[in-house]
XYZ file of C-alpha atoms in Angstrom:
636
model
C 26.045 -4.274 9.484
C 24.581 -6.524 7.682
C 22.815 -9.904 8.920
C 23.989 -12.228 5.976
C 24.575 -15.497 7.499
C 25.215 -18.469 5.170
C 22.225 -20.619 4.054
C 23.500 -24.068 5.669
C 20.975 -27.516 5.436
C 18.877 -26.749 8.552
C 16.177 -29.447 9.487
C 12.344 -28.991 9.680
C 12.944 -25.751 8.523
C 9.364 -24.165 7.254
C 9.328 -20.756 6.105
C 7.063 -18.267 7.330
C 4.617 -16.459 5.334
C 5.811 -13.689 5.958
C 4.256 -10.267 7.985
C 1.390 -8.371 7.319
C 1.052 -4.485 8.004
C -1.702 -2.465 9.143
C -2.317 0.067 5.634
C -5.463 1.328 8.093
C -8.894 -0.050 8.691
C -11.442 -0.198 6.073
C -14.973 2.665 6.185
C -17.656 0.142 7.494
C -20.701 -0.389 5.086
C -24.200 0.308 5.923
C -27.197 -1.696 4.896
C -29.295 -0.457 1.926
C -31.961 2.060 3.044
C -35.838 0.706 2.154
C -37.405 1.536 -0.664
C -41.120 2.212 -2.034
C -42.586 2.816 -4.627
C -44.342 6.274 -5.061
C -42.633 8.921 -3.466
C -44.549 11.559 -2.462
C -43.034 15.385 -1.985
C -41.338 16.282 2.007
C -42.697 18.354 3.942
C -43.076 22.310 3.129
C -41.983 23.620 6.316
C -38.386 24.357 6.392
C -36.459 26.680 9.227
C -32.748 27.771 9.232
C -30.226 26.539 11.199
C -28.412 28.371 13.459
C -24.698 28.253 12.505
C -23.561 26.130 15.480
C -27.130 24.045 15.592
C -26.749 20.455 14.022
C -29.013 20.132 10.529
C -31.738 17.630 11.521
C -33.274 15.641 8.792
C -36.809 14.929 9.926
C -37.936 10.989 9.132
C -40.741 12.016 6.734
C -37.829 14.057 4.263
C -35.771 10.664 4.892
C -39.002 8.340 3.605
C -39.543 11.079 1.092
C -35.487 10.516 -0.921
C -35.993 6.884 0.492
C -38.513 5.888 -2.022
C -37.351 8.474 -4.408
C -34.263 6.955 -4.841
C -35.823 4.056 -5.378
C -38.043 5.035 -8.161
C -34.682 6.670 -9.867
C -33.546 3.043 -9.993
C -36.170 1.655 -11.452
C -36.970 4.369 -13.856
C -35.799 3.934 -17.155
C -32.285 5.700 -18.355
C -33.224 8.013 -20.449
C -36.480 10.009 -21.452
C -38.135 13.019 -20.258
C -39.876 11.439 -17.568
C -36.633 10.403 -15.826
C -34.611 13.773 -16.428
C -38.065 15.375 -14.338
C -37.857 12.919 -11.208
C -34.337 13.553 -11.680
C -34.680 17.617 -11.688
C -37.489 17.921 -8.894
C -35.462 15.231 -6.523
C -32.362 16.448 -6.542
C -33.818 20.459 -6.403
C -35.543 18.997 -2.838
C -31.489 17.477 -2.643
C -30.481 21.013 -2.101
C -33.390 22.898 -0.135
C -32.147 19.531 2.412
C -27.808 18.869 1.602
C -26.536 19.910 4.861
C -29.211 17.621 6.894
C -28.769 15.210 3.511
C -25.218 15.065 4.105
C -24.806 14.784 7.442
C -27.147 12.028 8.094
C -26.420 8.232 8.132
C -29.188 6.990 5.548
C -29.318 10.243 4.085
C -25.509 10.248 3.510
C -25.211 6.514 1.889
C -29.244 8.116 -0.657
C -26.638 11.451 -1.359
C -24.475 9.613 -2.896
C -26.987 7.161 -4.691
C -28.558 10.592 -5.812
C -25.647 12.520 -7.284
C -24.589 9.345 -9.134
C -28.196 10.020 -11.569
C -27.290 13.785 -11.695
C -26.335 15.972 -14.415
C -23.275 18.326 -13.859
C -25.989 21.665 -13.055
C -27.772 19.572 -10.922
C -24.761 18.952 -9.246
C -23.409 22.480 -8.714
C -26.487 23.813 -6.759
C -25.669 21.025 -4.217
C -21.945 21.777 -4.244
C -22.911 25.069 -3.739
C -25.191 24.414 -0.948
C -22.609 22.799 1.118
C -19.684 25.044 0.562
C -21.536 27.427 2.404
C -19.919 24.765 5.510
C -17.163 22.778 3.738
C -15.572 23.319 6.928
C -17.633 21.082 8.933
C -19.005 18.091 6.091
C -15.617 17.741 5.370
C -14.763 16.521 8.333
C -17.965 15.348 9.443
C -17.476 11.571 9.267
C -20.738 11.008 6.663
C -20.656 14.244 4.658
C -17.390 13.656 3.971
C -18.653 10.673 1.377
C -21.110 13.147 0.057
C -18.064 15.135 -0.734
C -16.142 12.587 -1.899
C -18.936 11.470 -4.994
C -19.842 14.506 -5.644
C -15.550 14.417 -6.768
C -15.798 11.323 -8.109
C -19.227 12.582 -10.709
C -16.229 14.706 -12.364
C -15.091 12.529 -15.039
C -18.507 11.530 -15.492
C -19.440 15.308 -16.050
C -16.118 16.938 -17.546
C -16.297 19.212 -21.021
C -20.005 17.521 -22.096
C -21.424 20.063 -24.849
C -24.969 19.252 -24.481
C -24.983 19.744 -21.192
C -22.716 23.638 -21.017
C -25.183 24.793 -24.336
C -28.608 23.119 -21.611
C -26.431 25.366 -18.474
C -26.602 28.462 -20.408
C -30.030 28.458 -21.517
C -30.839 27.260 -17.744
C -28.647 30.476 -16.590
C -30.682 32.608 -17.247
C -33.829 31.662 -15.594
C -32.428 30.782 -12.872
C -29.462 33.151 -11.688
C -25.353 32.438 -12.350
C -24.700 29.040 -10.465
C -20.903 28.782 -10.114
C -20.151 25.766 -12.767
C -18.261 22.768 -12.134
C -14.384 23.985 -12.851
C -14.504 27.212 -10.236
C -15.828 24.981 -7.991
C -13.196 22.484 -7.715
C -10.771 25.522 -8.096
C -12.661 26.730 -4.970
C -12.578 23.686 -2.299
C -9.032 23.596 -4.143
C -8.255 27.374 -2.122
C -10.495 26.477 0.417
C -8.070 23.370 1.730
C -4.776 25.419 0.331
C -5.515 28.010 2.723
C -6.243 25.484 5.525
C -3.728 22.938 3.778
C -2.239 21.062 7.536
C -6.109 21.042 9.079
C -7.200 18.904 6.045
C -4.975 16.378 5.870
C -4.911 16.057 9.123
C -8.343 14.956 10.556
C -8.910 11.708 9.895
C -12.559 12.778 7.487
C -10.843 15.721 5.926
C -7.844 14.548 4.656
C -10.184 12.127 2.421
C -11.055 14.922 0.582
C -7.494 16.539 -0.187
C -6.590 12.799 -1.362
C -9.675 12.638 -3.778
C -9.516 16.195 -4.338
C -5.856 15.365 -5.522
C -6.692 13.131 -7.912
C -9.340 14.903 -9.680
C -6.934 17.867 -10.532
C -5.086 15.710 -11.671
C -6.798 14.080 -13.813
C -6.437 10.565 -12.123
C -8.237 8.362 -10.184
C -6.396 5.877 -7.937
C -7.577 2.324 -7.782
C -6.745 2.207 -4.111
C -8.686 5.159 -3.222
C -11.591 4.219 -4.603
C -11.568 1.066 -3.443
C -11.351 2.944 -0.233
C -14.041 4.846 -0.899
C -16.403 2.039 -1.850
C -15.644 0.493 1.481
C -18.136 3.963 2.657
C -21.080 2.636 0.766
C -24.283 0.573 1.515
C -23.826 -3.588 -0.230
C -26.089 -2.341 -2.496
C -23.911 0.519 -4.169
C -20.858 -2.683 -3.712
C -21.570 -4.979 -6.060
C -20.376 -3.679 -9.451
C -17.234 -5.758 -10.127
C -14.016 -4.984 -8.626
C -12.847 -4.295 -11.983
C -13.845 -1.246 -11.642
C -12.016 0.634 -9.065
C -8.827 -0.491 -11.887
C -7.234 4.036 -12.437
C -8.493 6.070 -14.587
C -7.450 8.339 -16.278
C -10.280 11.263 -17.340
C -9.417 15.301 -19.865
C -9.037 18.097 -17.016
C -9.050 21.518 -17.727
C -5.222 23.382 -16.884
C -5.999 24.854 -14.551
C -7.184 22.034 -12.535
C -2.979 20.699 -13.095
C -1.548 24.288 -12.224
C -3.598 23.908 -9.309
C -2.708 21.054 -8.259
C 0.652 22.024 -7.936
C -0.152 25.366 -6.123
C -1.325 22.410 -3.382
C 1.431 19.619 -4.350
C 3.380 22.628 -2.912
C 1.764 23.459 0.510
C 3.314 19.345 1.208
C 7.230 22.142 1.270
C 6.472 24.201 4.010
C 5.546 21.728 6.162
C 7.306 18.660 5.213
C 7.994 17.195 8.676
C 4.577 17.052 9.019
C 3.669 15.112 6.595
C 6.676 12.868 7.189
C 5.485 11.519 10.290
C 1.914 12.689 10.731
C 0.048 9.193 10.505
C -2.676 11.252 8.833
C -1.487 13.410 6.819
C 1.377 11.000 5.777
C -1.822 9.527 3.061
C -1.836 12.829 1.084
C 1.887 13.170 0.471
C 1.132 10.379 -0.696
C -1.010 10.431 -3.031
C 0.541 13.427 -4.118
C 3.338 11.584 -5.202
C 1.464 9.087 -7.597
C -0.710 11.346 -8.539
C 3.009 13.675 -9.406
C 4.626 11.112 -11.166
C 2.672 10.759 -13.623
C 1.157 13.956 -14.710
C 3.959 16.555 -13.127
C 7.064 13.739 -13.184
C 9.278 17.068 -12.476
C 7.763 18.296 -9.390
C 7.026 15.146 -8.453
C 11.104 14.506 -8.010
C 11.631 17.886 -6.439
C 8.828 16.573 -3.499
C 11.218 13.005 -3.734
C 14.074 15.669 -3.451
C 13.090 17.149 -0.218
C 11.589 14.691 1.153
C 15.032 12.246 1.037
C 16.837 15.438 2.070
C 14.405 15.760 4.880
C 15.551 12.786 6.003
C 18.971 12.802 5.478
C 19.862 15.547 7.413
C 18.879 14.339 10.926
C 21.132 13.419 13.471
C 22.960 10.110 12.246
C 22.902 6.619 13.607
C 25.414 5.254 14.776
C 24.866 2.302 11.981
C 25.095 5.012 8.987
C 22.602 7.151 6.739
C 19.627 8.913 8.920
C 17.521 7.923 6.322
C 17.935 3.983 8.038
C 16.069 4.999 11.357
C 12.514 6.815 8.678
C 13.454 3.188 6.979
C 12.721 1.450 10.653
C 9.850 3.640 11.068
C 5.812 3.270 11.101
C 4.677 5.678 9.719
C 7.900 7.080 7.842
C 8.632 4.244 5.907
C 5.340 3.906 4.487
C 6.193 7.836 2.765
C 9.654 6.022 1.473
C 7.768 3.221 0.104
C 6.122 6.000 -2.262
C 8.698 8.328 -2.908
C 10.576 4.489 -4.309
C 7.957 3.520 -6.555
C 8.337 7.062 -8.223
C 11.696 7.527 -8.015
C 13.961 7.498 -11.576
C 16.255 5.103 -12.072
C 19.729 8.162 -11.244
C 17.663 8.525 -8.434
C 17.374 4.972 -7.212
C 21.301 4.371 -7.816
C 21.413 7.322 -5.925
C 19.433 6.229 -2.883
C 20.657 3.048 -3.187
C 24.886 3.568 -3.244
C 24.230 7.254 -0.543
C 22.065 5.609 1.901
C 21.275 1.720 1.933
C 24.576 -0.328 -0.078
C 26.241 -2.799 2.746
C 22.504 -2.634 4.735
C 20.213 -4.652 3.052
C 20.196 -7.832 4.666
C 19.580 -5.850 8.062
C 16.262 -4.245 6.399
C 15.451 -7.073 4.813
C 15.302 -8.795 8.294
C 14.075 -5.750 10.109
C 9.648 -6.147 10.642
C 9.336 -2.542 9.306
C 12.307 -1.710 6.882
C 12.205 -4.996 4.731
C 8.516 -3.546 3.326
C 10.576 -0.610 1.467
C 12.887 -2.673 0.921
C 10.790 -4.217 -0.976
C 9.291 -1.395 -3.236
C 12.701 -0.663 -4.529
C 12.932 -4.255 -5.567
C 10.328 -3.656 -7.287
C 11.220 0.038 -7.882
C 14.838 -1.612 -10.060
C 14.666 -1.729 -13.782
C 18.648 -1.172 -14.202
C 21.230 -4.163 -14.154
C 23.772 -1.793 -13.421
C 21.587 -1.421 -9.935
C 20.366 -4.498 -9.750
C 23.424 -6.631 -10.003
C 25.078 -4.667 -6.986
C 21.564 -4.966 -5.040
C 21.914 -8.937 -5.827
C 25.536 -9.154 -4.974
C 24.967 -8.642 -1.521
C 21.083 -10.146 -0.803
C 21.667 -12.886 -1.725
C 23.817 -14.286 0.438
C 20.513 -14.279 2.784
C 18.678 -15.978 1.226
C 17.396 -18.055 2.750
C 17.583 -16.474 6.263
C 15.624 -13.725 4.840
C 13.077 -16.952 4.180
C 13.383 -18.208 7.810
C 12.836 -14.622 9.057
C 9.412 -14.803 7.670
C 9.813 -11.867 5.324
C 9.521 -13.856 2.144
C 7.970 -11.068 -0.043
C 11.792 -9.629 0.069
C 12.982 -13.109 -2.110
C 9.539 -12.427 -3.925
C 10.600 -8.623 -5.178
C 14.240 -9.699 -5.665
C 12.906 -12.521 -7.891
C 10.912 -9.756 -9.785
C 13.142 -7.438 -10.042
C 15.822 -10.611 -11.998
C 12.581 -11.176 -14.527
C 12.378 -7.470 -15.302
C 15.978 -7.305 -15.469
C 16.839 -9.882 -17.016
C 20.120 -11.117 -15.603
C 20.658 -13.273 -12.625
C 17.987 -15.623 -12.896
C 19.907 -18.774 -13.584
C 22.058 -17.674 -10.442
C 18.443 -16.719 -8.119
C 17.060 -20.440 -8.868
C 19.937 -22.061 -7.836
C 20.003 -19.828 -4.482
C 16.527 -20.686 -4.397
C 16.451 -24.780 -5.252
C 18.817 -24.413 -1.925
C 17.226 -22.713 0.617
C 14.351 -25.077 0.276
C 16.924 -28.073 0.474
C 15.688 -29.417 -3.205
C 19.362 -28.663 -4.770
C 21.205 -31.590 -4.106
C 20.729 -34.430 -4.737
C 19.786 -32.975 -8.166
C 16.429 -36.072 -8.097
C 14.701 -33.408 -5.565
C 14.376 -31.116 -7.935
C 11.138 -32.299 -9.739
C 9.484 -31.246 -6.543
C 10.167 -27.778 -6.471
C 6.821 -26.567 -7.618
C 5.228 -27.965 -4.388
C 8.307 -26.311 -1.886
C 8.016 -23.857 -3.983
C 4.115 -23.095 -3.950
C 3.537 -23.977 -0.061
C 6.987 -22.588 0.763
C 8.200 -25.055 3.107
C 11.481 -26.861 3.244
C 11.679 -30.468 1.534
C 12.031 -32.341 4.748
C 8.802 -30.415 6.168
C 6.642 -31.031 2.858
C 7.305 -34.512 3.184
C 7.750 -34.772 7.156
C 10.817 -36.527 6.733
C 14.017 -36.213 9.533
C 17.134 -36.075 8.844
C 20.344 -35.130 10.698
C 22.148 -32.134 10.525
C 24.958 -32.802 8.272
C 23.414 -36.653 7.087
C 23.498 -36.684 3.291
C 20.392 -35.675 1.676
C 18.053 -38.775 0.830
C 17.135 -39.082 -2.891
C 13.766 -37.955 -3.798
C 11.337 -40.989 -3.665
C 9.042 -40.579 -6.613
C 6.063 -42.811 -5.233
C 5.956 -41.170 -1.897
C 5.802 -37.324 -3.287
C 2.745 -38.908 -5.908
C 1.102 -40.431 -2.658
C 1.606 -37.118 -1.058
C -2.030 -34.357 -1.449
C -0.808 -30.812 -2.653
C 0.540 -28.835 -0.021
C -1.485 -25.543 0.781
C -1.084 -22.618 -1.743
C 0.068 -19.918 -0.572
C -0.088 -16.227 -1.935
C 3.683 -15.561 -1.727
C 4.387 -18.737 -2.881
C 2.358 -18.349 -6.242
C 3.676 -15.130 -7.123
C 7.533 -16.852 -7.048
C 6.380 -19.444 -9.592
C 4.778 -16.679 -11.033
C 7.964 -14.644 -11.947
C 10.344 -18.496 -12.783
C 7.985 -19.482 -15.241
C 8.231 -15.690 -16.686
C 11.885 -16.337 -16.889
C 13.518 -16.791 -19.846
C 14.868 -20.005 -19.813
C 11.301 -22.213 -16.965
C 12.455 -25.735 -17.832
C 12.797 -27.038 -14.382
C 9.258 -25.356 -13.274
C 7.498 -26.664 -15.938
C 9.419 -30.071 -15.723
C 7.901 -30.057 -12.501
C 4.124 -28.434 -12.899
C 4.518 -31.807 -15.634
C 5.738 -34.754 -12.957
C 2.445 -33.213 -11.091
C -0.363 -36.466 -11.235
C -3.948 -35.451 -12.108
C -5.157 -34.951 -8.556
C -2.274 -32.215 -7.818
C -2.613 -29.832 -10.381
C -5.971 -29.923 -10.035
C -6.048 -28.632 -6.451
C -3.477 -26.357 -8.149
C -5.838 -25.361 -10.720
C -8.700 -25.026 -8.048
C -6.554 -23.033 -6.020
C -7.501 -19.070 -5.045
C -3.291 -18.584 -5.801
C -2.365 -21.815 -7.505
C -4.461 -20.988 -10.762
C -2.547 -18.004 -11.476
C 0.116 -20.759 -11.918
C -1.379 -21.918 -14.084
C -2.140 -18.785 -15.808
C 1.405 -17.793 -16.132
C 2.278 -21.125 -17.719
C -0.718 -19.862 -20.218
C 0.382 -16.489 -20.477
C 4.120 -16.085 -20.736
C 6.335 -16.106 -23.743
C 9.429 -18.346 -22.552
C 6.881 -21.069 -22.336
C 6.419 -23.154 -26.162
C 3.795 -24.472 -27.221
C 4.652 -28.362 -26.157
C 5.869 -27.254 -23.488
C 2.307 -25.866 -22.405
C 0.855 -29.048 -24.021
C 2.495 -31.504 -21.876
C 1.850 -29.507 -18.476
C -2.158 -29.009 -19.609
C -2.286 -32.845 -20.859
C -2.565 -34.577 -17.043
C -5.639 -32.423 -16.614
C -6.910 -35.036 -19.283
C -9.908 -36.723 -17.416
C -10.695 -33.522 -14.499
C -12.497 -31.039 -16.897
C -15.762 -31.197 -15.401
C -13.812 -31.726 -11.610
C -12.362 -27.938 -13.018
C -15.414 -27.092 -15.059
C -17.632 -27.017 -11.465
C -15.037 -24.723 -9.821
C -14.710 -21.390 -8.595
C -11.548 -20.590 -9.639
C -10.843 -24.350 -11.693
C -13.378 -22.993 -13.860
C -11.609 -19.740 -14.612
C -8.866 -21.865 -16.031
C -10.308 -24.346 -18.314
C -11.647 -20.981 -19.702
C -8.456 -19.774 -20.461
C -7.425 -23.316 -21.494
C -9.695 -23.239 -23.933
C -9.340 -19.621 -26.115
C -5.679 -21.139 -26.108
C -6.877 -24.651 -27.265
C -6.404 -25.651 -31.075
C -9.165 -27.545 -32.207
C -8.563 -30.533 -31.789
C -7.814 -30.084 -28.594
C -11.148 -28.235 -28.377
C -12.861 -31.357 -29.266
C -11.449 -33.237 -27.021
C -12.705 -31.367 -23.652
C -16.095 -30.856 -25.024
C -15.705 -34.253 -25.521
C -15.346 -35.143 -22.095
C -17.554 -32.176 -20.792
C -20.363 -33.257 -23.258
C -20.749 -36.770 -21.165
C -21.672 -35.187 -17.552
C -23.765 -32.520 -19.492
C -26.302 -32.666 -17.528
C -24.279 -32.549 -14.383
C -22.475 -28.933 -15.490
C -25.436 -26.973 -16.535
C -26.969 -27.669 -12.694
C -23.710 -26.321 -11.330
C -23.394 -22.693 -10.989
C -20.020 -22.331 -12.696
C -19.982 -25.639 -15.138
C -23.141 -24.208 -16.489
C -21.024 -20.709 -17.915
C -18.114 -23.106 -19.168
C -20.742 -25.658 -21.260
C -21.879 -22.380 -22.301
C -18.518 -21.129 -23.329
C -17.832 -24.247 -25.169
C -21.607 -24.364 -26.979
C -21.132 -27.861 -25.287
C -25.451 -28.409 -26.451
C -24.032 -27.370 -30.306
C -21.384 -29.453 -30.226
C -23.854 -32.950 -29.406
C -26.876 -32.139 -31.225
C -24.492 -30.186 -34.126
C -21.718 -31.731 -34.618
C -20.915 -29.982 -37.550
C -22.208 -26.724 -36.974
C -20.102 -27.073 -33.579
C -17.012 -27.520 -35.188
C -17.441 -25.889 -38.324
C -17.879 -22.583 -36.070
C -14.908 -23.621 -33.930
C -12.628 -23.956 -37.118
C -13.461 -19.720 -37.401
C -12.606 -18.984 -34.554
C -9.729 -20.626 -35.084
C -8.609 -19.038 -38.069
C -9.471 -15.608 -36.897
C -7.451 -16.054 -33.600
C -4.395 -17.162 -35.988
C -4.565 -13.882 -37.957
C -4.944 -11.454 -34.930
C -2.041 -12.905 -33.553
C 0.048 -12.591 -36.665
C -1.096 -9.052 -36.765
C -0.040 -8.729 -33.421
C 3.475 -10.957 -34.336
C 3.953 -8.680 -37.622
């Protein structure tokens, strides 16, 4: 049965910010290896290791590879000297690959060395590890070396120049398996012992990376997870590099991807319930959704079919039991995200209808419900979902699950229906619908996820007539903390077809309050939405942002505020740019000394503005003209 109480006014309601569910520990970073300038050769004596003996890396060899890596980083990026250095170092790596891969410091260095490696040396190192695949793949250090090798494929696959060079080298050094052959060989071995690799804590990382490489898509979440295992120095590159990346793969890879993914069907129950193995199936669904959508749908049907065939619960569909389970609910989240609209519609009608309020109230089931809402794209599905969930909106907030409400608002934004209704329900839930004078305070309340009485510290008896909004009280109060979920809520509302109420509330903020919003990590994105929403007119933007006049220097000297000011600058007309530059120019030295302000000063060309005003105006006028021309092309 649903849990749907109405939304009466209750005194002093603070909405919890929302529960967090752990998604697995991040890999620990390790200290970067030491550096010396000139590498010297490693010791010559090497002996074969017994199959059951743990490989050992001598301190001398470790020191050599550390110095070699340091020298490679300092060497020019191109040239014969560098190529020779890379070749020599990787020749030594090949001889001690297993010992390096299973040593903590050696593993980190080997991962970085693979980033310098051309295709042929990488294949030789891979081949050296291949005979001990099971040991390396399930080793806490070795697994990251295998991942790094796989992650070199976007860089190395399909390079004609290297293919010609490899053909020449094959005649001299004997045949070495190609990169394609090595990947397919790895996939074949994983396929032969699929349950073992998927169920091993470390081996499952190899399976997940292999699935991505076979599909020609590197997922943001998995690349970021792998970066967590690297040294701090290796993690210095910006996080934007972790975006999902597509690259071309041979047809054999996609065939292999389908064959490997078929292994999930043989033991579907394990992949639904096992805490480690289920992550492999989740990654497979994400890759298959874009590369082999029909097989993805087949896999989703197998998951739903198995879960639906379990013993029925007293409350309805057996699927509801798994939505409340810590492990299987995560898999179901992914199933919901990759399901097509007809499949979502049938899932709702067969399993979820009449249960949405109960799921929204559950500490675990509210997460897959959020993903279900995120996947809705049709008014035919949103309408019955909205009708069922909307009466419990305030109750869901009070239970500490605001993510459900925000996902519902996001669905209304995406589909374009029920927008006025959901906004009215939000005003009622935050106790600022009546009297109407309170509506101007909605932005601070939504941002902080607090009801009106809590935010302003009022004591109102239950059933009493709500007091009118006091403008003096509101302007005297500092802006409350902006929560991440509150910011997301406001961003959705600003992209509604009619965001006038939200814009009016933003316009009512004082300069210091709007400055606090702009300097907040979460709040700054609200102003991004003001600047980017197609529903907000230029006149409305100016009305909101004019309050920041007189605070530009403070904004420029803030990590998040400077980003907002840059965004305002890029959208500003020449007249507005003059005003901003003039205000910043009054405190030019302060800006130059600030770590964030000096970037803003450079972006604004403040030195040119102060010393050569006519040149500055001519340059800025040309920029504005180019922007107008570009906008007209895009609109056409």
